[in-house]
Amino acid sequence: MYLGLKEMWHEKLRYTLLSGVLLLIALVVFMLAGLANGLSAGNRQAVDVWQARSVYLNKDANQTLTASQLKLTDRDKLSNQPVAPISVLSGTLRTNKNGLKTSISALATSRNSFLMPKVVSGHAINGKHQLLISAALKEKGFHIGQKVRVGTTNRTVKIVGTYAANTYMIAPTAYTDTSTLNWLKSLPITTGKRQSVNGFVTKQATFKNKHHGGLEKLSIATFINKIPGYSAEQLTLNTMIYFLFVIALAIIGIFMFVLTLQKKPLFGVLKVQGIGTNHILAALLTQSIAMALIGIILGLGITVGLAQIMPAGLPFAINWPQFGLYGLALLLASVIGALLSWRTVAKIDPVVALG
Amino acid sequence: MTTPVLALKQITKQFGQGHTAVQALKQADFEIYPGQFVAIIGPSGSGKSTFLTIAAGLQTPTSGQVLLNGTELDSQSEKSRLAFRFNEIGFILQSSNLIPFLTVTEQLKLVDKLAHRSFQKERATTLLSQLALTEVATSYPNELSGGERQRVAIVRALYNDPSVILADEPTASLDTPRSIDVVKRLADEAHQHQKAIVMVTHDQRLIGDCDVVYQIEDGIMTRQK
Ligand SMILES: Nc1ncnc2c1ncn2[C@@H]1O[C@H](COP(=O)(O)OP(=O)(O)OP(=O)(O)O)[C@@H](O)[C@H]1O
Ligand SMILES: [Mg+2]
């Protein structure tokens, strides 16, 4: 401890520079993690709000909601638990004269279903051609009472309420009932049990019997992973993060090794005085842990600061347990990096100090 | 006197093999008791430093025995040799053996840290003033003159209160009056505090205070006094 810290204090420039390098690595790790979280949330937030356990889709739909075509009557194949139909339409939300225009994920379920979001202003859907919008859309200028178009038709619906902001497939959501969405999609059947839906969401329902009738059950986790682009994005960003751990390890390892080679005569002197390999290694470890801590803490601070001034459109979210874990991983990488010099330190012969 | 603190029996040290082999020490015998101040003199390359490093357990002899307080050093584990070196031997190297990033006082503090005890401020102050180092107590080694560095190394060796001090030309970078001072200081330490002190030197004028003098020539060690 004493030796390691004293040396850092005396060689401030050298150790500040390396802390700086670690700071940059930590910063990139945290920024990538924040972006990965932001993208992840942007894709799945609406699904998380459902608090559901599983989703039933058409078994030929390759596990994606938009590709799944079912009828409301398919619900009868599931046991009698809370089950809600779900339909989706990705499109633009625009005012009559195209004054406001934005991409949304329009979701539809039955009017009294557990998937319907909690209305915070206005009222729940109680009639035909009504729409609830996410608070994020309200901030863009859409408001209760407004007539808006969804998708490419000229059919208009009326905004009747808003709910806490959430997103699906990186677009703010809007909710309506199944019939209205089918009407907006210009489908032939917009009433009754033979209407189209994309799937069924449930908290605990199971298949009634062995004949699944063309349905496939997906856990919510699988369902989220199959959101188009979701797993590819997460995999890319996470791979970059894992590589950065290796790079941090390599940088600390190489730097500590070069310093160890440089300091061989000094370590020889220490050994002559009875200060052994373990003490020298403890000093190296102290130094790499101190540098890693400085880099990680500053990197975290800068990340949090940047998150405050980031444009709202940038998907970015801080997940503290995860950031803590990544911080620990960086710390571990620097400990391992320092330990790479162990053999070299152990092999230093005190006699070299005697010249 | 009972057992010697340090005894070397029939020590031979050979470097290299065949034609290029150098016999740095040839069947050297040596012993020192507590309270003795022993000098080893000899020309350059005669094997003086080799002798000291073997005595300290830093190198193993090709043949022969090193006995510390009657136990053989070779039979000990590396770990206990290290502990022994730290606790019982003060080594003053031929070239400076200070840690570049510690001030003079911190060099001493480190000794206490490693021994798991608190800083002995009084002892440090006394030793530093005895070797005229009070002024430079907070300086780093690179801010000291060669002589000052050598004296700090001596203070450092004495500070841990070892039973044996091995000094390889401790006066090499000192002027004559200072050299005489330092040797006096080592002699006092031996005679008043029952330390066993071995000093390597090639300066005949400095051996007046020594109880025993060994001469090395071409690896052959002979007792002179
Ligand atoms: N590691 C080594 N490898 C090979 N030869 C060595 C080694 N160390 C010492 N020698 C040789 O052993 C002999 C004795 O060396 P040593 O360093 O003991 O001399 P010294 O008496 O201390 O000389 P000086 O007064 O110049 O310090 C020399 O011939 C030297 O070249
Ligand atoms: Mg020598």
Coordinates of C-alpha atoms in Angstrom, one line a residue, chain B:
Chain B
M1 CA 32.2 -16.0 23.4
T2 CA 29.8 -18.8 22.4
T3 CA 28.5 -19.2 18.8
P4 CA 29.4 -16.8 16.1
V5 CA 26.5 -14.7 14.7
L6 CA 27.7 -15.4 11.3
A7 CA 30.0 -18.1 10.1
L8 CA 31.1 -19.1 6.6
K9 CA 32.8 -22.5 6.3
Q10 CA 34.8 -23.6 3.2
I11 CA 32.9 -21.3 0.9
T12 CA 33.7 -21.6 -2.8
K13 CA 31.8 -19.6 -5.5
Q14 CA 32.3 -20.3 -9.1
F15 CA 30.8 -18.3 -11.9
G16 CA 30.4 -20.0 -15.3
Q17 CA 31.7 -23.3 -16.6
G18 CA 34.8 -24.7 -18.3
H19 CA 37.3 -22.3 -19.8
T20 CA 35.4 -19.2 -18.8
A21 CA 34.9 -20.3 -15.2
V22 CA 35.8 -17.7 -12.6
Q23 CA 36.4 -18.7 -9.0
A24 CA 35.4 -15.7 -7.1
L25 CA 35.9 -17.3 -3.7
K26 CA 38.1 -20.3 -2.9
Q27 CA 37.4 -22.2 0.3
A28 CA 36.9 -19.1 2.4
D29 CA 36.5 -19.3 6.2
F30 CA 35.0 -16.5 8.2
E31 CA 33.3 -15.9 11.5
I32 CA 32.1 -12.9 13.5
Y33 CA 30.8 -12.5 17.0
P34 CA 28.4 -10.0 18.5
G35 CA 30.3 -6.7 19.3
Q36 CA 32.9 -7.3 16.6
F37 CA 33.8 -4.8 13.9
V38 CA 35.4 -6.7 11.1
A39 CA 37.0 -5.3 7.9
I40 CA 37.5 -7.1 4.7
I41 CA 40.1 -5.5 2.4
G42 CA 41.2 -6.5 -1.1
P43 CA 41.7 -5.2 -4.6
S44 CA 38.9 -4.7 -7.1
G45 CA 37.5 -7.9 -8.4
S46 CA 39.0 -10.0 -5.6
G47 CA 35.6 -11.3 -4.5
K48 CA 34.6 -9.0 -1.6
S49 CA 31.0 -8.2 -2.9
T50 CA 30.5 -11.9 -3.7
F51 CA 31.5 -12.8 -0.2
L52 CA 29.0 -10.3 1.3
T53 CA 26.1 -11.4 -0.9
I54 CA 26.7 -15.1 0.1
A55 CA 26.9 -14.1 3.7
A56 CA 23.5 -12.4 3.4
G57 CA 21.9 -15.3 1.6
L58 CA 21.4 -13.4 -1.6
Q59 CA 23.5 -15.9 -3.5
T60 CA 24.1 -19.5 -2.8
P61 CA 27.7 -20.7 -2.7
T62 CA 28.9 -23.4 -5.1
S63 CA 30.0 -25.3 -2.0
G64 CA 30.4 -24.7 1.7
Q65 CA 28.1 -23.6 4.5
V66 CA 26.7 -20.3 5.8
L67 CA 25.7 -20.5 9.4
L68 CA 23.6 -17.8 11.1
N69 CA 23.4 -18.1 14.8
G70 CA 24.4 -21.7 14.3
T71 CA 21.7 -22.7 11.8
E72 CA 22.5 -23.3 8.1
L73 CA 21.0 -20.7 5.8
D74 CA 20.8 -23.1 2.9
S75 CA 18.4 -25.3 4.7
Q76 CA 15.9 -22.5 5.2
S77 CA 12.9 -21.7 2.9
E78 CA 13.2 -18.6 0.7
K79 CA 10.5 -17.0 2.8
S80 CA 12.3 -17.4 6.1
R81 CA 15.5 -16.3 4.5
L82 CA 13.7 -13.1 3.4
A83 CA 12.3 -12.6 6.8
F84 CA 15.7 -13.2 8.3
R85 CA 17.3 -10.7 5.9
F86 CA 14.7 -8.1 6.8
N87 CA 15.0 -8.6 10.5
E88 CA 18.6 -9.5 11.2
I89 CA 20.7 -8.1 8.4
G90 CA 21.3 -4.5 7.5
F91 CA 22.8 -4.2 4.1
I92 CA 24.6 -1.2 2.9
L93 CA 25.2 -1.6 -0.8
Q94 CA 28.2 -0.5 -2.8
S95 CA 26.0 1.7 -4.9
S96 CA 23.1 3.6 -3.4
N97 CA 20.2 1.4 -2.3
L98 CA 17.5 4.0 -1.6
I99 CA 14.0 4.0 -3.0
P100 CA 13.8 7.0 -5.5
F101 CA 10.2 8.0 -4.7
L102 CA 10.5 8.1 -0.9
T103 CA 12.0 11.0 1.1
V104 CA 14.7 10.2 3.6
T105 CA 12.3 10.0 6.5
E106 CA 9.9 7.9 4.4
Q107 CA 12.6 5.3 3.7
L108 CA 12.7 4.8 7.5
K109 CA 8.9 4.8 7.8
L110 CA 8.7 2.0 5.2
V111 CA 10.9 -0.1 7.4
D112 CA 8.4 0.3 10.3
K113 CA 5.4 -0.4 8.0
L114 CA 7.0 -3.6 6.8
A115 CA 7.7 -4.6 10.4
H116 CA 4.1 -3.8 11.3
R117 CA 4.9 -1.2 13.9
S118 CA 4.4 2.6 14.2
F119 CA 7.1 5.1 13.1
Q120 CA 9.9 5.4 15.7
K121 CA 10.2 9.1 15.4
E122 CA 12.8 9.6 18.1
R123 CA 15.1 6.9 16.8
A124 CA 14.8 8.4 13.3
T125 CA 15.6 11.9 14.5
T126 CA 18.6 10.7 16.6
L127 CA 20.1 8.6 13.8
L128 CA 19.6 11.3 11.2
S129 CA 21.2 14.0 13.3
Q130 CA 24.1 11.7 14.2
L131 CA 24.9 11.3 10.5
A132 CA 24.3 15.0 9.8
L133 CA 21.2 14.4 7.8
T134 CA 18.6 16.5 9.7
E135 CA 18.6 19.1 7.0
V136 CA 17.7 16.7 4.2
A137 CA 15.2 14.6 6.1
T138 CA 12.4 15.5 3.7
S139 CA 14.4 15.4 0.5
Y140 CA 14.2 12.7 -2.2
P141 CA 17.3 10.6 -3.0
N142 CA 17.9 12.5 -6.3
E143 CA 18.2 15.7 -4.4
L144 CA 21.0 14.4 -2.2
S145 CA 24.8 14.3 -2.8
G146 CA 26.4 10.9 -3.2
G147 CA 27.8 11.1 0.3
E148 CA 24.4 12.0 1.8
R149 CA 22.8 9.1 0.0
Q150 CA 25.5 6.8 1.4
R151 CA 24.8 8.0 4.9
V152 CA 21.1 7.6 4.5
A153 CA 21.7 4.0 3.5
I154 CA 23.7 3.6 6.7
V155 CA 20.9 5.1 8.8
R156 CA 18.4 2.9 7.1
A157 CA 20.5 -0.2 7.9
L158 CA 21.0 0.8 11.5
Y159 CA 17.3 1.9 11.9
N160 CA 15.9 -1.6 11.9
D161 CA 18.3 -2.6 14.7
P162 CA 19.7 -5.7 12.9
S163 CA 22.1 -8.1 14.6
V164 CA 24.5 -8.1 11.6
I165 CA 25.4 -5.2 9.4
L166 CA 27.1 -5.9 6.1
A167 CA 28.5 -2.8 4.5
D168 CA 30.0 -2.9 1.0
E169 CA 32.3 0.1 0.8
P170 CA 30.1 2.4 2.9
T171 CA 32.6 5.2 2.5
A172 CA 33.1 4.9 -1.2
S173 CA 31.6 8.3 -2.0
L174 CA 32.7 10.2 1.1
D175 CA 35.6 12.6 1.7
T176 CA 38.2 11.5 4.2
P177 CA 36.9 13.3 7.3
R178 CA 33.4 12.0 6.7
S179 CA 34.7 8.5 6.0
I180 CA 36.4 8.5 9.3
D181 CA 33.2 9.7 11.0
V182 CA 31.1 7.0 9.4
V183 CA 33.6 4.3 10.3
K184 CA 33.7 5.6 13.9
R185 CA 29.9 5.4 14.0
L186 CA 29.9 1.8 12.8
A187 CA 32.6 0.9 15.3
D188 CA 30.5 2.5 18.1
E189 CA 27.5 0.6 17.0
A190 CA 29.4 -2.7 17.2
H191 CA 31.2 -2.0 20.5
Q192 CA 28.4 -0.3 22.4
H193 CA 25.3 -2.1 21.0
Q194 CA 26.8 -5.5 20.5
K195 CA 26.3 -5.5 16.8
A196 CA 28.3 -7.7 14.4
I197 CA 29.5 -5.4 11.6
V198 CA 31.3 -6.4 8.5
M199 CA 32.8 -3.6 6.4
V200 CA 34.3 -4.0 3.0
T201 CA 36.8 -1.3 2.1
H202 CA 40.0 -0.9 0.1
D203 CA 41.1 2.1 2.2
Q204 CA 43.8 0.9 4.6
R205 CA 43.5 4.1 6.7
L206 CA 40.0 3.2 7.8
I207 CA 40.7 -0.2 9.4
G208 CA 42.2 1.2 12.6
D209 CA 39.1 0.7 14.7
C210 CA 38.5 -2.8 13.4
D211 CA 38.8 -5.8 15.7
V212 CA 39.5 -8.3 13.0
V213 CA 40.8 -7.7 9.4
Y214 CA 40.5 -10.2 6.6
Q215 CA 42.3 -9.8 3.3
I216 CA 41.0 -11.2 0.1
E217 CA 43.2 -11.7 -2.9
D218 CA 42.0 -13.6 -6.0
G219 CA 39.2 -15.3 -4.0
I220 CA 41.5 -16.4 -1.2
M221 CA 40.7 -15.1 2.2
T222 CA 43.2 -14.8 4.9
R223 CA 42.9 -13.3 8.4
Q224 CA 45.4 -10.5 9.0
K225 CA 44.5 -9.4 12.5

